[in-house]
mmCIF file with all atom_site columns, C-alpha atoms in Angstrom:
data_model
loop_
_atom_site.group_PDB
_atom_site.id
_atom_site.type_symbol
_atom_site.label_atom_id
_atom_site.label_alt_id
_atom_site.label_comp_id
_atom_site.label_asym_id
_atom_site.label_entity_id
_atom_site.label_seq_id
_atom_site.pdbx_PDB_ins_code
_atom_site.Cartn_x
_atom_site.Cartn_y
_atom_site.Cartn_z
_atom_site.occupancy
_atom_site.B_iso_or_equiv
_atom_site.pdbx_formal_charge
_atom_site.auth_seq_id
_atom_site.auth_comp_id
_atom_site.auth_asym_id
_atom_site.auth_atom_id
_atom_site.pdbx_PDB_model_num
ATOM 1   C CA . LYS A 1 1   ? 0.000   0.000  0.000   1.00 0.00 ? 40  LYS A CA 1
ATOM 2   C CA . GLN A 1 2   ? 1.190   3.519  -0.828  1.00 0.00 ? 41  GLN A CA 1
ATOM 3   C CA . GLU A 1 3   ? 2.606   5.433  2.124   1.00 0.00 ? 42  GLU A CA 1
ATOM 4   C CA . VAL A 1 4   ? 3.209   9.172  1.968   1.00 0.00 ? 43  VAL A CA 1
ATOM 5   C CA . THR A 1 5   ? 5.477   10.893 4.455   1.00 0.00 ? 44  THR A CA 1
ATOM 6   C CA . GLN A 1 6   ? 6.134   14.552 5.050   1.00 0.00 ? 45  GLN A CA 1
ATOM 7   C CA . ILE A 1 7   ? 9.151   15.729 6.980   1.00 0.00 ? 46  ILE A CA 1
ATOM 8   C CA . PRO A 1 8   ? 9.451   17.849 9.023   1.00 0.00 ? 47  PRO A CA 1
ATOM 9   C CA . ALA A 1 9   ? 6.089   17.801 10.783  1.00 0.00 ? 48  ALA A CA 1
ATOM 10  C CA . ALA A 1 10  ? 6.589   21.419 11.797  1.00 0.00 ? 49  ALA A CA 1
ATOM 11  C CA . LEU A 1 11  ? 8.839   24.199 10.589  1.00 0.00 ? 50  LEU A CA 1
ATOM 12  C CA . SER A 1 12  ? 9.377   27.725 11.808  1.00 0.00 ? 51  SER A CA 1
ATOM 13  C CA . VAL A 1 13  ? 11.331  30.284 9.757   1.00 0.00 ? 52  VAL A CA 1
ATOM 14  C CA . PRO A 1 14  ? 11.871  34.044 9.811   1.00 0.00 ? 53  PRO A CA 1
ATOM 15  C CA . GLU A 1 15  ? 10.141  36.122 7.186   1.00 0.00 ? 54  GLU A CA 1
ATOM 16  C CA . GLY A 1 16  ? 11.993  36.429 3.899   1.00 0.00 ? 55  GLY A CA 1
ATOM 17  C CA . GLU A 1 17  ? 13.694  33.083 4.078   1.00 0.00 ? 56  GLU A CA 1
ATOM 18  C CA . ASN A 1 18  ? 13.473  30.545 1.261   1.00 0.00 ? 57  ASN A CA 1
ATOM 19  C CA . LEU A 1 19  ? 12.337  27.119 2.395   1.00 0.00 ? 58  LEU A CA 1
ATOM 20  C CA . VAL A 1 20  ? 11.748  23.585 1.173   1.00 0.00 ? 59  VAL A CA 1
ATOM 21  C CA . LEU A 1 21  ? 9.048   21.168 2.234   1.00 0.00 ? 60  LEU A CA 1
ATOM 22  C CA . ASN A 1 22  ? 9.499   17.474 1.561   1.00 0.00 ? 61  ASN A CA 1
ATOM 23  C CA . CYS A 1 23  ? 7.124   14.734 0.524   1.00 0.00 ? 62  CYS A CA 1
ATOM 24  C CA . SER A 1 24  ? 8.126   11.118 -0.053  1.00 0.00 ? 63  SER A CA 1
ATOM 25  C CA . PHE A 1 25  ? 6.093   8.164  -1.260  1.00 0.00 ? 64  PHE A CA 1
ATOM 26  C CA . THR A 1 26  ? 6.827   4.455  -1.323  1.00 0.00 ? 65  THR A CA 1
ATOM 27  C CA . ASP A 1 27  ? 5.243   3.383  -4.614  1.00 0.00 ? 66  ASP A CA 1
ATOM 28  C CA . SER A 1 28  ? 6.507   5.216  -7.685  1.00 0.00 ? 67  SER A CA 1
ATOM 29  C CA . ALA A 1 29  ? 3.546   4.067  -9.817  1.00 0.00 ? 68  ALA A CA 1
ATOM 30  C CA . ILE A 1 30  ? 1.630   7.315  -9.520  1.00 0.00 ? 69  ILE A CA 1
ATOM 31  C CA . TYR A 1 31  ? -0.310  9.400  -12.017 1.00 0.00 ? 70  TYR A CA 1
ATOM 32  C CA . ASN A 1 32  ? 0.348   12.729 -10.356 1.00 0.00 ? 71  ASN A CA 1
ATOM 33  C CA . LEU A 1 33  ? 1.150   14.533 -7.138  1.00 0.00 ? 72  LEU A CA 1
ATOM 34  C CA . GLN A 1 34  ? -0.729  17.505 -5.760  1.00 0.00 ? 73  GLN A CA 1
ATOM 35  C CA . TRP A 1 35  ? 0.306   20.058 -3.118  1.00 0.00 ? 74  TRP A CA 1
ATOM 36  C CA . PHE A 1 36  ? -2.270  21.742 -0.892  1.00 0.00 ? 75  PHE A CA 1
ATOM 37  C CA . ARG A 1 37  ? -2.314  24.250 1.918   1.00 0.00 ? 76  ARG A CA 1
ATOM 38  C CA . GLN A 1 38  ? -4.776  24.234 4.775   1.00 0.00 ? 77  GLN A CA 1
ATOM 39  C CA . ASP A 1 39  ? -5.443  27.191 7.024   1.00 0.00 ? 78  ASP A CA 1
ATOM 40  C CA . PRO A 1 40  ? -6.848  26.489 10.518  1.00 0.00 ? 79  PRO A CA 1
ATOM 41  C CA . GLY A 1 41  ? -10.535 25.621 10.411  1.00 0.00 ? 80  GLY A CA 1
ATOM 42  C CA . LYS A 1 42  ? -10.643 25.673 6.625   1.00 0.00 ? 81  LYS A CA 1
ATOM 43  C CA . GLY A 1 43  ? -10.656 23.259 3.756   1.00 0.00 ? 82  GLY A CA 1
ATOM 44  C CA . LEU A 1 44  ? -7.665  22.510 1.548   1.00 0.00 ? 83  LEU A CA 1
ATOM 45  C CA . THR A 1 45  ? -6.575  24.840 -1.227  1.00 0.00 ? 84  THR A CA 1
ATOM 46  C CA . SER A 1 46  ? -4.875  23.312 -4.241  1.00 0.00 ? 85  SER A CA 1
ATOM 47  C CA . LEU A 1 47  ? -1.478  24.890 -4.917  1.00 0.00 ? 86  LEU A CA 1
ATOM 48  C CA . LEU A 1 48  ? 0.177   22.847 -7.634  1.00 0.00 ? 87  LEU A CA 1
ATOM 49  C CA . LEU A 1 49  ? -0.359  19.607 -9.487  1.00 0.00 ? 88  LEU A CA 1
ATOM 50  C CA . ILE A 1 50  ? 2.516   17.767 -11.143 1.00 0.00 ? 89  ILE A CA 1
ATOM 51  C CA . GLN A 1 51  ? 1.800   15.032 -13.636 1.00 0.00 ? 90  GLN A CA 1
ATOM 52  C CA . SER A 1 52  ? 3.971   11.926 -13.434 1.00 0.00 ? 91  SER A CA 1
ATOM 53  C CA . SER A 1 53  ? 5.630   12.888 -16.721 1.00 0.00 ? 92  SER A CA 1
ATOM 54  C CA . GLN A 1 54  ? 6.625   16.319 -15.423 1.00 0.00 ? 93  GLN A CA 1
ATOM 55  C CA . ARG A 1 55  ? 9.625   17.341 -13.351 1.00 0.00 ? 94  ARG A CA 1
ATOM 56  C CA . GLU A 1 56  ? 8.338   20.567 -11.876 1.00 0.00 ? 95  GLU A CA 1
ATOM 57  C CA . GLN A 1 57  ? 5.575   23.133 -11.770 1.00 0.00 ? 96  GLN A CA 1
ATOM 58  C CA . THR A 1 58  ? 5.727   26.777 -10.774 1.00 0.00 ? 97  THR A CA 1
ATOM 59  C CA . SER A 1 59  ? 3.153   29.231 -9.525  1.00 0.00 ? 98  SER A CA 1
ATOM 60  C CA . GLY A 1 60  ? 4.337   32.595 -8.295  1.00 0.00 ? 99  GLY A CA 1
ATOM 61  C CA . ARG A 1 61  ? 6.735   32.070 -5.381  1.00 0.00 ? 100 ARG A CA 1
ATOM 62  C CA . LEU A 1 62  ? 6.015   28.351 -5.304  1.00 0.00 ? 101 LEU A CA 1
ATOM 63  C CA . ASN A 1 63  ? 7.925   25.696 -7.171  1.00 0.00 ? 102 ASN A CA 1
ATOM 64  C CA . ALA A 1 64  ? 7.178   21.999 -6.862  1.00 0.00 ? 103 ALA A CA 1
ATOM 65  C CA . SER A 1 65  ? 9.453   19.283 -8.177  1.00 0.00 ? 104 SER A CA 1
ATOM 66  C CA . LEU A 1 66  ? 8.850   15.606 -8.683  1.00 0.00 ? 105 LEU A CA 1
ATOM 67  C CA . ASP A 1 67  ? 11.336  12.746 -8.864  1.00 0.00 ? 106 ASP A CA 1
ATOM 68  C CA . LYS A 1 68  ? 9.069   9.787  -9.397  1.00 0.00 ? 107 LYS A CA 1
ATOM 69  C CA . SER A 1 69  ? 11.808  7.173  -9.521  1.00 0.00 ? 108 SER A CA 1
ATOM 70  C CA . SER A 1 70  ? 13.098  8.101  -6.082  1.00 0.00 ? 109 SER A CA 1
ATOM 71  C CA . GLY A 1 71  ? 9.631   8.716  -4.675  1.00 0.00 ? 110 GLY A CA 1
ATOM 72  C CA . ARG A 1 72  ? 10.185  12.339 -3.739  1.00 0.00 ? 111 ARG A CA 1
ATOM 73  C CA . SER A 1 73  ? 8.633   15.726 -4.237  1.00 0.00 ? 112 SER A CA 1
ATOM 74  C CA . THR A 1 74  ? 9.641   19.085 -2.836  1.00 0.00 ? 113 THR A CA 1
ATOM 75  C CA . LEU A 1 75  ? 7.728   22.320 -2.483  1.00 0.00 ? 114 LEU A CA 1
ATOM 76  C CA . TYR A 1 76  ? 9.995   25.349 -2.601  1.00 0.00 ? 115 TYR A CA 1
ATOM 77  C CA . ILE A 1 77  ? 8.667   28.616 -1.214  1.00 0.00 ? 116 ILE A CA 1
ATOM 78  C CA . ALA A 1 78  ? 10.689  31.698 -2.069  1.00 0.00 ? 117 ALA A CA 1
ATOM 79  C CA . ALA A 1 79  ? 10.868  34.811 0.107   1.00 0.00 ? 118 ALA A CA 1
ATOM 80  C CA . SER A 1 80  ? 8.462   33.474 2.718   1.00 0.00 ? 119 SER A CA 1
ATOM 81  C CA . GLN A 1 81  ? 5.805   35.758 4.189   1.00 0.00 ? 120 GLN A CA 1
ATOM 82  C CA . PRO A 1 82  ? 3.700   35.506 7.381   1.00 0.00 ? 121 PRO A CA 1
ATOM 83  C CA . GLY A 1 83  ? 0.689   34.819 5.143   1.00 0.00 ? 122 GLY A CA 1
ATOM 84  C CA . ASP A 1 84  ? 2.373   31.582 4.063   1.00 0.00 ? 123 ASP A CA 1
ATOM 85  C CA . SER A 1 85  ? 1.846   30.197 7.569   1.00 0.00 ? 124 SER A CA 1
ATOM 86  C CA . ALA A 1 86  ? -0.385  27.144 7.182   1.00 0.00 ? 125 ALA A CA 1
ATOM 87  C CA . THR A 1 87  ? -0.252  23.373 7.006   1.00 0.00 ? 126 THR A CA 1
ATOM 88  C CA . TYR A 1 88  ? 0.999   22.031 3.701   1.00 0.00 ? 127 TYR A CA 1
ATOM 89  C CA . LEU A 1 89  ? -0.065  18.603 2.491   1.00 0.00 ? 128 LEU A CA 1
ATOM 90  C CA . CYS A 1 90  ? 0.942   16.531 -0.478  1.00 0.00 ? 129 CYS A CA 1
ATOM 91  C CA . ALA A 1 91  ? -1.221  13.852 -2.069  1.00 0.00 ? 130 ALA A CA 1
ATOM 92  C CA . VAL A 1 92  ? -0.395  11.262 -4.705  1.00 0.00 ? 131 VAL A CA 1
ATOM 93  C CA . PHE A 1 93  ? -2.939  9.850  -7.132  1.00 0.00 ? 132 PHE A CA 1
ATOM 94  C CA . GLY A 1 94  ? -2.562  6.172  -7.865  1.00 0.00 ? 133 GLY A CA 1
ATOM 95  C CA . GLY A 1 95  ? -5.469  5.866  -10.299 1.00 0.00 ? 134 GLY A CA 1
ATOM 96  C CA . GLY A 1 96  ? -8.914  4.420  -9.680  1.00 0.00 ? 135 GLY A CA 1
ATOM 97  C CA . ASN A 1 97  ? -9.942  7.105  -7.179  1.00 0.00 ? 136 ASN A CA 1
ATOM 98  C CA . GLN A 1 98  ? -7.020  6.217  -4.932  1.00 0.00 ? 137 GLN A CA 1
ATOM 99  C CA . PHE A 1 99  ? -5.545  9.320  -3.330  1.00 0.00 ? 138 PHE A CA 1
ATOM 100 C CA . TYR A 1 100 ? -2.948  9.071  -0.589  1.00 0.00 ? 139 TYR A CA 1
ATOM 101 C CA . PHE A 1 101 ? -2.240  12.019 1.671   1.00 0.00 ? 140 PHE A CA 1
ATOM 102 C CA . GLY A 1 102 ? 0.804   12.901 3.699   1.00 0.00 ? 141 GLY A CA 1
ATOM 103 C CA . THR A 1 103 ? 0.394   13.963 7.317   1.00 0.00 ? 142 THR A CA 1
ATOM 104 C CA . GLY A 1 104 ? 1.383   17.524 6.529   1.00 0.00 ? 143 GLY A CA 1
ATOM 105 C CA . THR A 1 105 ? 4.007   20.083 7.507   1.00 0.00 ? 144 THR A CA 1
ATOM 106 C CA . SER A 1 106 ? 2.900   22.925 9.747   1.00 0.00 ? 145 SER A CA 1
ATOM 107 C CA . LEU A 1 107 ? 4.720   26.063 8.644   1.00 0.00 ? 146 LEU A CA 1
ATOM 108 C CA . THR A 1 108 ? 5.081   29.200 10.732  1.00 0.00 ? 147 THR A CA 1
ATOM 109 C CA . VAL A 1 109 ? 6.685   32.269 9.184   1.00 0.00 ? 148 VAL A CA 1
ATOM 110 C CA . ILE A 1 110 ? 7.775   34.691 11.881  1.00 0.00 ? 149 ILE A CA 1
ATOM 111 C CA . PRO A 1 111 ? 7.473   38.411 11.057  1.00 0.00 ? 150 PRO A CA 1
ATOM 112 C CA . GLY B 2 1   ? -8.846  26.729 -9.890  1.00 0.00 ? 259 GLY B CA 1
ATOM 113 C CA . ALA B 2 2   ? -12.131 24.920 -9.750  1.00 0.00 ? 260 ALA B CA 1
ATOM 114 C CA . VAL B 2 3   ? -14.641 25.663 -7.012  1.00 0.00 ? 261 VAL B CA 1
ATOM 115 C CA . VAL B 2 4   ? -16.242 23.268 -4.562  1.00 0.00 ? 262 VAL B CA 1
ATOM 116 C CA . SER B 2 5   ? -18.789 24.725 -2.173  1.00 0.00 ? 263 SER B CA 1
ATOM 117 C CA . GLN B 2 6   ? -19.689 23.104 1.132   1.00 0.00 ? 264 GLN B CA 1
ATOM 118 C CA . HIS B 2 7   ? -22.649 24.116 3.237   1.00 0.00 ? 265 HIS B CA 1
ATOM 119 C CA . PRO B 2 8   ? -23.213 24.788 6.052   1.00 0.00 ? 266 PRO B CA 1
ATOM 120 C CA . SER B 2 9   ? -19.808 25.941 7.237   1.00 0.00 ? 267 SER B CA 1
ATOM 121 C CA . TRP B 2 10  ? -20.823 25.358 10.830  1.00 0.00 ? 268 TRP B CA 1
ATOM 122 C CA . VAL B 2 11  ? -23.802 23.798 12.550  1.00 0.00 ? 269 VAL B CA 1
ATOM 123 C CA . ILE B 2 12  ? -24.844 23.175 16.133  1.00 0.00 ? 270 ILE B CA 1
ATOM 124 C CA . CYS B 2 13  ? -27.474 20.562 16.852  1.00 0.00 ? 271 CYS B CA 1
ATOM 125 C CA . LYS B 2 14  ? -28.987 18.649 19.735  1.00 0.00 ? 272 LYS B CA 1
ATOM 126 C CA . SER B 2 15  ? -28.084 15.062 20.429  1.00 0.00 ? 273 SER B CA 1
ATOM 127 C CA . GLY B 2 16  ? -30.379 12.657 18.582  1.00 0.00 ? 274 GLY B CA 1
ATOM 128 C CA . THR B 2 17  ? -31.107 14.923 15.634  1.00 0.00 ? 275 THR B CA 1
ATOM 129 C CA . SER B 2 18  ? -29.852 14.533 12.071  1.00 0.00 ? 276 SER B CA 1
ATOM 130 C CA . VAL B 2 19  ? -27.707 16.993 10.159  1.00 0.00 ? 277 VAL B CA 1
ATOM 131 C CA . LYS B 2 20  ? -27.210 17.239 6.401   1.00 0.00 ? 278 LYS B CA 1
ATOM 132 C CA . ILE B 2 21  ? -24.055 18.688 4.829   1.00 0.00 ? 279 ILE B CA 1
ATOM 133 C CA . GLU B 2 22  ? -23.965 19.527 1.136   1.00 0.00 ? 280 GLU B CA 1
ATOM 134 C CA . CYS B 2 23  ? -20.986 19.491 -1.207  1.00 0.00 ? 281 CYS B CA 1
ATOM 135 C CA . ARG B 2 24  ? -21.344 21.070 -4.643  1.00 0.00 ? 282 ARG B CA 1
ATOM 136 C CA . SER B 2 25  ? -18.911 21.342 -7.514  1.00 0.00 ? 283 SER B CA 1
ATOM 137 C CA . LEU B 2 26  ? -19.798 24.711 -8.999  1.00 0.00 ? 284 LEU B CA 1
ATOM 138 C CA . ASP B 2 27  ? -17.922 24.766 -12.291 1.00 0.00 ? 285 ASP B CA 1
ATOM 139 C CA . PHE B 2 28  ? -17.258 21.151 -13.176 1.00 0.00 ? 286 PHE B CA 1
ATOM 140 C CA . GLN B 2 29  ? -18.949 17.782 -13.037 1.00 0.00 ? 287 GLN B CA 1
ATOM 141 C CA . ALA B 2 30  ? -17.636 15.313 -10.509 1.00 0.00 ? 288 ALA B CA 1
ATOM 142 C CA . THR B 2 31  ? -18.349 11.647 -10.936 1.00 0.00 ? 289 THR B CA 1
ATOM 143 C CA . THR B 2 32  ? -16.610 11.048 -7.644  1.00 0.00 ? 290 THR B CA 1
ATOM 144 C CA . MET B 2 33  ? -16.597 13.004 -4.415  1.00 0.00 ? 291 MET B CA 1
ATOM 145 C CA . PHE B 2 34  ? -14.981 12.159 -1.116  1.00 0.00 ? 292 PHE B CA 1
ATOM 146 C CA . TRP B 2 35  ? -15.938 12.812 2.490   1.00 0.00 ? 293 TRP B CA 1
ATOM 147 C CA . TYR B 2 36  ? -13.358 13.230 5.234   1.00 0.00 ? 294 TYR B CA 1
ATOM 148 C CA . ARG B 2 37  ? -13.335 13.811 8.931   1.00 0.00 ? 295 ARG B CA 1
ATOM 149 C CA . GLN B 2 38  ? -10.588 15.784 10.596  1.00 0.00 ? 296 GLN B CA 1
ATOM 150 C CA . PHE B 2 39  ? -9.769  15.939 14.285  1.00 0.00 ? 297 PHE B CA 1
ATOM 151 C CA . PRO B 2 40  ? -7.817  18.885 15.716  1.00 0.00 ? 298 PRO B CA 1
ATOM 152 C CA . LYS B 2 41  ? -4.216  18.998 14.528  1.00 0.00 ? 299 LYS B CA 1
ATOM 153 C CA . GLN B 2 42  ? -4.558  15.729 12.672  1.00 0.00 ? 300 GLN B CA 1
ATOM 154 C CA . SER B 2 43  ? -4.584  14.843 9.029   1.00 0.00 ? 301 SER B CA 1
ATOM 155 C CA . LEU B 2 44  ? -7.630  13.972 6.966   1.00 0.00 ? 302 LEU B CA 1
ATOM 156 C CA . MET B 2 45  ? -9.404  10.701 7.626   1.00 0.00 ? 303 MET B CA 1
ATOM 157 C CA . LEU B 2 46  ? -11.236 9.393  4.577   1.00 0.00 ? 304 LEU B CA 1
ATOM 158 C CA . MET B 2 47  ? -14.742 8.315  5.500   1.00 0.00 ? 305 MET B CA 1
ATOM 159 C CA . ALA B 2 48  ? -16.249 7.337  2.168   1.00 0.00 ? 306 ALA B CA 1
ATOM 160 C CA . THR B 2 49  ? -16.065 7.647  -1.583  1.00 0.00 ? 307 THR B CA 1
ATOM 161 C CA . SER B 2 50  ? -19.258 8.956  -3.139  1.00 0.00 ? 308 SER B CA 1
ATOM 162 C CA . ASN B 2 51  ? -20.016 7.866  -6.691  1.00 0.00 ? 309 ASN B CA 1
ATOM 163 C CA . GLU B 2 52  ? -22.716 9.530  -8.760  1.00 0.00 ? 310 GLU B CA 1
ATOM 164 C CA . GLY B 2 53  ? -25.679 7.240  -9.286  1.00 0.00 ? 311 GLY B CA 1
ATOM 165 C CA . SER B 2 54  ? -24.415 4.401  -7.124  1.00 0.00 ? 312 SER B CA 1
ATOM 166 C CA . LYS B 2 55  ? -23.861 3.513  -3.499  1.00 0.00 ? 313 LYS B CA 1
ATOM 167 C CA . ALA B 2 56  ? -21.023 5.098  -1.595  1.00 0.00 ? 314 ALA B CA 1
ATOM 168 C CA . THR B 2 57  ? -17.986 3.071  -0.660  1.00 0.00 ? 315 THR B CA 1
ATOM 169 C CA . TYR B 2 58  ? -17.251 3.373  3.051   1.00 0.00 ? 316 TYR B CA 1
ATOM 170 C CA . GLU B 2 59  ? -13.883 2.995  4.717   1.00 0.00 ? 317 GLU B CA 1
ATOM 171 C CA . GLN B 2 60  ? -13.437 0.340  7.351   1.00 0.00 ? 318 GLN B CA 1
ATOM 172 C CA . GLY B 2 61  ? -14.856 1.371  10.686  1.00 0.00 ? 319 GLY B CA 1
ATOM 173 C CA . VAL B 2 62  ? -17.228 4.000  9.298   1.00 0.00 ? 320 VAL B CA 1
ATOM 174 C CA . GLU B 2 63  ? -20.878 3.237  10.032  1.00 0.00 ? 321 GLU B CA 1
ATOM 175 C CA . LYS B 2 64  ? -22.850 3.541  6.815   1.00 0.00 ? 322 LYS B CA 1
ATOM 176 C CA . ASP B 2 65  ? -26.144 3.771  8.665   1.00 0.00 ? 323 ASP B CA 1
ATOM 177 C CA . LYS B 2 66  ? -24.912 6.696  10.721  1.00 0.00 ? 324 LYS B CA 1
ATOM 178 C CA . PHE B 2 67  ? -23.219 8.603  7.909   1.00 0.00 ? 325 PHE B CA 1
ATOM 179 C CA . LEU B 2 68  ? -25.602 8.511  4.955   1.00 0.00 ? 326 LEU B CA 1
ATOM 180 C CA . ILE B 2 69  ? -24.136 9.636  1.660   1.00 0.00 ? 327 ILE B CA 1
ATOM 181 C CA . ASN B 2 70  ? -26.144 10.499 -1.420  1.00 0.00 ? 328 ASN B CA 1
ATOM 182 C CA . HIS B 2 71  ? -24.626 11.524 -4.769  1.00 0.00 ? 329 HIS B CA 1
ATOM 183 C CA . ALA B 2 72  ? -27.713 12.122 -6.864  1.00 0.00 ? 330 ALA B CA 1
ATOM 184 C CA . SER B 2 73  ? -26.155 14.366 -9.490  1.00 0.00 ? 331 SER B CA 1
ATOM 185 C CA . LEU B 2 74  ? -22.763 15.107 -11.003 1.00 0.00 ? 332 LEU B CA 1
ATOM 186 C CA . THR B 2 75  ? -22.479 18.301 -8.988  1.00 0.00 ? 333 THR B CA 1
ATOM 187 C CA . LEU B 2 76  ? -23.944 17.428 -5.591  1.00 0.00 ? 334 LEU B CA 1
ATOM 188 C CA . SER B 2 77  ? -23.135 14.978 -2.827  1.00 0.00 ? 335 SER B CA 1
ATOM 189 C CA . THR B 2 78  ? -24.673 15.093 0.630   1.00 0.00 ? 336 THR B CA 1
ATOM 190 C CA . LEU B 2 79  ? -23.560 13.654 3.957   1.00 0.00 ? 337 LEU B CA 1
ATOM 191 C CA . THR B 2 80  ? -26.236 13.144 6.590   1.00 0.00 ? 338 THR B CA 1
ATOM 192 C CA . VAL B 2 81  ? -25.147 12.462 10.142  1.00 0.00 ? 339 VAL B CA 1
ATOM 193 C CA . THR B 2 82  ? -28.074 10.582 11.631  1.00 0.00 ? 340 THR B CA 1
ATOM 194 C CA . SER B 2 83  ? -28.975 10.500 15.319  1.00 0.00 ? 341 SER B CA 1
ATOM 195 C CA . ALA B 2 84  ? -25.981 12.654 16.093  1.00 0.00 ? 342 ALA B CA 1
ATOM 196 C CA . HIS B 2 85  ? -24.115 12.272 19.365  1.00 0.00 ? 343 HIS B CA 1
ATOM 197 C CA . PRO B 2 86  ? -21.479 14.507 20.942  1.00 0.00 ? 344 PRO B CA 1
ATOM 198 C CA . GLU B 2 87  ? -18.733 12.158 19.745  1.00 0.00 ? 345 GLU B CA 1
ATOM 199 C CA . ASP B 2 88  ? -19.776 12.963 16.166  1.00 0.00 ? 346 ASP B CA 1
ATOM 200 C CA . SER B 2 89  ? -18.671 16.550 16.733  1.00 0.00 ? 347 SER B CA 1
ATOM 201 C CA . SER B 2 90  ? -15.883 17.171 14.274  1.00 0.00 ? 348 SER B CA 1
ATOM 202 C CA . PHE B 2 91  ? -14.745 18.998 11.152  1.00 0.00 ? 349 PHE B CA 1
ATOM 203 C CA . TYR B 2 92  ? -16.107 17.373 7.985   1.00 0.00 ? 350 TYR B CA 1
ATOM 204 C CA . ILE B 2 93  ? -14.587 18.152 4.584   1.00 0.00 ? 351 ILE B CA 1
ATOM 205 C CA . CYS B 2 94  ? -15.578 17.090 1.102   1.00 0.00 ? 352 CYS B CA 1
ATOM 206 C CA . SER B 2 95  ? -13.548 16.979 -2.082  1.00 0.00 ? 353 SER B CA 1
ATOM 207 C CA . ALA B 2 96  ? -14.395 16.427 -5.715  1.00 0.00 ? 354 ALA B CA 1
ATOM 208 C CA . ASN B 2 97  ? -12.278 14.769 -8.362  1.00 0.00 ? 355 ASN B CA 1
ATOM 209 C CA . ARG B 2 98  ? -12.286 16.937 -11.463 1.00 0.00 ? 356 ARG B CA 1
ATOM 210 C CA . GLY B 2 99  ? -10.635 14.368 -13.703 1.00 0.00 ? 357 GLY B CA 1
ATOM 211 C CA . LEU B 2 100 ? -11.162 10.625 -13.521 1.00 0.00 ? 358 LEU B CA 1
ATOM 212 C CA . ASP B 2 101 ? -7.891  9.949  -15.302 1.00 0.00 ? 359 ASP B CA 1
ATOM 213 C CA . THR B 2 102 ? -5.906  12.955 -14.147 1.00 0.00 ? 360 THR B CA 1
ATOM 214 C CA . GLY B 2 103 ? -7.000  12.741 -10.533 1.00 0.00 ? 361 GLY B CA 1
ATOM 215 C CA . GLU B 2 104 ? -7.190  16.376 -9.520  1.00 0.00 ? 362 GLU B CA 1
ATOM 216 C CA . LEU B 2 105 ? -8.891  17.159 -6.224  1.00 0.00 ? 363 LEU B CA 1
ATOM 217 C CA . PHE B 2 106 ? -10.650 20.305 -5.131  1.00 0.00 ? 364 PHE B CA 1
ATOM 218 C CA . PHE B 2 107 ? -11.906 20.719 -1.595  1.00 0.00 ? 365 PHE B CA 1
ATOM 219 C CA . GLY B 2 108 ? -14.860 22.361 0.043   1.00 0.00 ? 366 GLY B CA 1
ATOM 220 C CA . GLU B 2 109 ? -14.399 24.833 2.852   1.00 0.00 ? 367 GLU B CA 1
ATOM 221 C CA . GLY B 2 110 ? -15.310 22.304 5.525   1.00 0.00 ? 368 GLY B CA 1
ATOM 222 C CA . SER B 2 111 ? -18.207 22.053 7.974   1.00 0.00 ? 369 SER B CA 1
ATOM 223 C CA . ARG B 2 112 ? -17.779 22.291 11.726  1.00 0.00 ? 370 ARG B CA 1
ATOM 224 C CA . LEU B 2 113 ? -20.385 20.131 13.487  1.00 0.00 ? 371 LEU B CA 1
ATOM 225 C CA . THR B 2 114 ? -21.022 20.532 17.198  1.00 0.00 ? 372 THR B CA 1
ATOM 226 C CA . VAL B 2 115 ? -23.474 18.162 18.841  1.00 0.00 ? 373 VAL B CA 1
ATOM 227 C CA . LEU B 2 116 ? -24.747 19.263 22.234  1.00 0.00 ? 374 LEU B CA 1
#
């Protein structure tokens, strides 16, 4: 069964710093990987989706990479801001309505 | 991005009553929707997969008679918590799969249920 791990579980950085969040998965047979953010008491907001054939996707200050063979994805956040504080989750799609979520990284950006 | 609307965003009810939560995909059709439960500071717990026009598929340990799911159209799934008890108090979130092959999820805003 697919297992998705996110390390670290929590991260605290000063404003302006660049940072990397990690997501690893055990089964490389995936169709895509999606990154989300969740603010307290809210649903999940989709940030980026990377197809299995792609290496990276960019949106504004966010850049997500995917190395399917090694079972890893990273979410790079440039010039972090206090508004980036949230929990970030990754999810892999294995086909057939099978989505597997990581446990998330709680990010705090200190002003 | 696509929009999924969940309603109500919060509800308080008395023990023994039933509560219905709606999940709508506003700008796309979703053959499949998902219902999750989330406890404080924990990750999502998948409760069931809702398929349009057929019975929902429940995860192990989830009581199908307590959590009734109906997916009557390609844009609407409902979760009814029947005979609610205080232990059912939680944050419930739905998501919709925009692409059967591409597997792209969009989430509702969540519903906070408090059972007194």
